[in-house]
XYZ file of C-alpha atoms in Angstrom:
207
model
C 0.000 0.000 0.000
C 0.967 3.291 -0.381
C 2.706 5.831 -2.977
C 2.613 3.373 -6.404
C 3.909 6.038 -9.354
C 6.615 3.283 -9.943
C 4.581 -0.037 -9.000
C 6.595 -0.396 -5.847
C 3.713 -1.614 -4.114
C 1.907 -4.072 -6.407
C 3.361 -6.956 -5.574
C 3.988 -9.724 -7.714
C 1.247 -12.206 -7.804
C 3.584 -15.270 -7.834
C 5.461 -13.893 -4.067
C 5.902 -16.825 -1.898
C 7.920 -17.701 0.945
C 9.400 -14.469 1.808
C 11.928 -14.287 4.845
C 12.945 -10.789 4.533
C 11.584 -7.553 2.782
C 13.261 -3.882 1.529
C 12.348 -0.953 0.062
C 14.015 1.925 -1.412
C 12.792 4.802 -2.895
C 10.196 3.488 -5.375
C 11.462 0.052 -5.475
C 10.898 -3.200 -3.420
C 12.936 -5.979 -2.629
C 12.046 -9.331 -1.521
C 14.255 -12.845 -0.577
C 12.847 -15.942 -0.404
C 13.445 -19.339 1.698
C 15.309 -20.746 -1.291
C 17.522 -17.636 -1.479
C 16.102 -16.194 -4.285
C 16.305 -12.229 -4.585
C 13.158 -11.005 -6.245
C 12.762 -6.625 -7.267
C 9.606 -4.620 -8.470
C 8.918 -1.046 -9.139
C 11.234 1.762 -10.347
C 13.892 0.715 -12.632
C 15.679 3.785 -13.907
C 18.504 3.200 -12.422
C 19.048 -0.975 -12.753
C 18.101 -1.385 -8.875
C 15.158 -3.905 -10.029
C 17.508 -6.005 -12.180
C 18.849 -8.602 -10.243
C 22.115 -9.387 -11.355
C 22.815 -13.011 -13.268
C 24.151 -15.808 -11.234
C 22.835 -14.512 -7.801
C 21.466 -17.471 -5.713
C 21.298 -18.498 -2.178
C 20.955 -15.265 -1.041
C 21.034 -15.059 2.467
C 20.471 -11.235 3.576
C 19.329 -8.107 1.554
C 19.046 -4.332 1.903
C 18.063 -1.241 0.009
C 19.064 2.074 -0.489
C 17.471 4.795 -2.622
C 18.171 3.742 -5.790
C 20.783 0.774 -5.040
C 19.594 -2.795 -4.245
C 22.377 -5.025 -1.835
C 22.714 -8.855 -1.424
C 24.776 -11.072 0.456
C 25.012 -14.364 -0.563
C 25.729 -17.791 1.459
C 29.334 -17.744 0.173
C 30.024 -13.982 2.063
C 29.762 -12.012 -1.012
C 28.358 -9.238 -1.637
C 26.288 -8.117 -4.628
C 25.040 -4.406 -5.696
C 23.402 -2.857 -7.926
C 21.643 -0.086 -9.129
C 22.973 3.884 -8.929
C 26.813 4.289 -8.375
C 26.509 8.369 -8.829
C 28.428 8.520 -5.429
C 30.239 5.107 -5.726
C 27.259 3.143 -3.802
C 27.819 -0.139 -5.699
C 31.334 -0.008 -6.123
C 32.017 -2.986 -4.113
C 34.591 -4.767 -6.195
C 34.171 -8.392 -4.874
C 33.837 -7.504 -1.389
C 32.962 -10.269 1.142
C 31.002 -9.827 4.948
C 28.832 -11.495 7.240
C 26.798 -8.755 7.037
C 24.964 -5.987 4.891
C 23.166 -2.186 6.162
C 22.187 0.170 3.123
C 21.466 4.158 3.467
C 20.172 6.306 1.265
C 23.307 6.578 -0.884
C 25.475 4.172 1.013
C 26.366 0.566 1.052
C 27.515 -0.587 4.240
C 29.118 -4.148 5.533
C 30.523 -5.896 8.137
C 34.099 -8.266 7.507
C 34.717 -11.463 8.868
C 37.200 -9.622 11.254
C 34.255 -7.193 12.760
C 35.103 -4.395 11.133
C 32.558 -1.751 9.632
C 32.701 -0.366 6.595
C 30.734 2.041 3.959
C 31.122 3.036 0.174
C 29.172 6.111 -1.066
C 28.083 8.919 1.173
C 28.709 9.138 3.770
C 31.758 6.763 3.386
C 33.229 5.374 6.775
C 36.409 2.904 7.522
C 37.270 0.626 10.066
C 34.760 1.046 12.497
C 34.444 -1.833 14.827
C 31.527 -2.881 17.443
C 28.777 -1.367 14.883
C 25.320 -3.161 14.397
C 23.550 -0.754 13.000
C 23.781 1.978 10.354
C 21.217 4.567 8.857
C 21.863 7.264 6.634
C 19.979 10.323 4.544
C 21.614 13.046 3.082
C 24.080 14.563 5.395
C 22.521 12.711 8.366
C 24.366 9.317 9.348
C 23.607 7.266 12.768
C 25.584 4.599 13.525
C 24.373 1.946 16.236
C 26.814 -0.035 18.521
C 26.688 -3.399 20.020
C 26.660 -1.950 23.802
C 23.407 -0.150 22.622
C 25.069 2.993 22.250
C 23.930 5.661 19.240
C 26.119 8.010 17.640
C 26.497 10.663 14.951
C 28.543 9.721 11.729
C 31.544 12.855 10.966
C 29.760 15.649 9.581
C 25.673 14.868 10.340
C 23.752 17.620 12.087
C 22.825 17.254 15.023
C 23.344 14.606 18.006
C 21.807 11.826 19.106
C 19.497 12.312 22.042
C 20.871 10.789 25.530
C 17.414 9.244 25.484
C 18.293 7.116 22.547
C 21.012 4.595 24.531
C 20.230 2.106 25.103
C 19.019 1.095 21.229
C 17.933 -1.357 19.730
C 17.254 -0.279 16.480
C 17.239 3.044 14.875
C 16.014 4.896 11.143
C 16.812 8.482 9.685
C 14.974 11.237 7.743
C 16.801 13.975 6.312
C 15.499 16.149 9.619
C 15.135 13.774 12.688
C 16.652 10.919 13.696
C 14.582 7.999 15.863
C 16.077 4.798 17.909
C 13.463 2.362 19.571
C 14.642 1.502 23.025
C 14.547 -1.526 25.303
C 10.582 -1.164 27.080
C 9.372 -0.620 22.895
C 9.405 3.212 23.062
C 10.403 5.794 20.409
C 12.690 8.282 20.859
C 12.989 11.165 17.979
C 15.504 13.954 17.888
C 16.357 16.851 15.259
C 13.864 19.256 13.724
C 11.409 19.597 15.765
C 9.238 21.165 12.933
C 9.456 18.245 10.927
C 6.385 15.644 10.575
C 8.207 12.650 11.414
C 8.998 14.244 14.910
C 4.913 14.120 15.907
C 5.071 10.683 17.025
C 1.599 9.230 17.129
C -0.716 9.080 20.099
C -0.402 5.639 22.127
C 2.670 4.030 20.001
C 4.551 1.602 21.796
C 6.081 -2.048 21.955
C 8.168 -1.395 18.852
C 10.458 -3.527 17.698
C 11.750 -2.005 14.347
C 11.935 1.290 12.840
C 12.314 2.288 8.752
C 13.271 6.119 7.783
């Protein structure tokens, strides 16, 4: 449901088994139990065109106008826009994939945390979590900790740790904490700040 200019939200009549969903922009993404990677919607950029030879996909994520995999071998697949060198992953390998807006993020074998496109990061270790719009970045550690990336406006609210999840607009940021609550910091003239009336036991958040 939803905004369907690009028919990111009809979805395709034959979608079955689904373990995990992502969206971007105005395209979906969907992987199945038998590792298949499946797109719909906007297309302008190749982020619906899942690349030949990609099976047993085990995770998936979504930026904009990029589309990630990881498969059961470690590697990791992108595709899609590469204006600010979001798919430019050369072969790379993880145990793990996050996406922003315009950013491809992963975690090595060895822990460590890394991003190409904007904002691009290096050698972070203890990260879990990564969200990112324009020139806002949040970065979530593994004690539950939440923290700016270089150059975002604005800091995390002391509210926000302990986290267990957490999304960004281009205005706000927002973490869900242990008890399920919602905690939103930034513009305080922007929409996504209004939280609504009674929300609570939360367990994920999308931006």
């Amino acid at each position: 449901w939803g905004q369907d200019s690009q028919g990111q939200a009809r979805i395709p009549t034959d979608l079955s088994s689904v373990v995990a969903i992502a969206a971007g922009a105005a395209h979906s993404v969907a992987l199945t139990s038998a590792g298949q990677v499946i797109c719909w919607g906007d297309n302008t950029w190749g982020q619906a065109t899942v690349p030949a030879g990609l099976t047993n996909a085990m995770a998936i994520a979504a930026g904009d106008l990029h589309t990630l995999a990881l498969d059961r071998n470690g590697k990791i697949w992108a595709w899609g826009d590469a204006t600010v060198g979001q798919t430019n992953l050369n072969g790379r390998t993880g145990t793990r994939i996050l996406a922003g807006a315009t950013a491809s993020g992963w975690i090595s074998a060895s822990g460590q945390f890394r991003t190409v496109g904007r904002p691009g990061l290096t050698n972070l270790t203890g990260v879990v979590g990564f969200a990112s719009r324009e020139d806002q970045g949040l970065l979530l550690h593994r004690n539950g900790a939440v923290t700016a990336t270089p150059g975002s406006a604005g800091n995390p609210s002391r509210e926000a740790t302990p986290a267990l999840t957490i999304a960004t607009t281009a205005s706000i940021g927002a973490a869900v904490t242990p008890d399920g609550s919602v905690t939103v910091w930034g513009d305080t003239n922007a929409l996504a700040w209004r939280l609504p009336a009674g929300l609570k036991r939360i367990e994920q958040l999308a931006g």
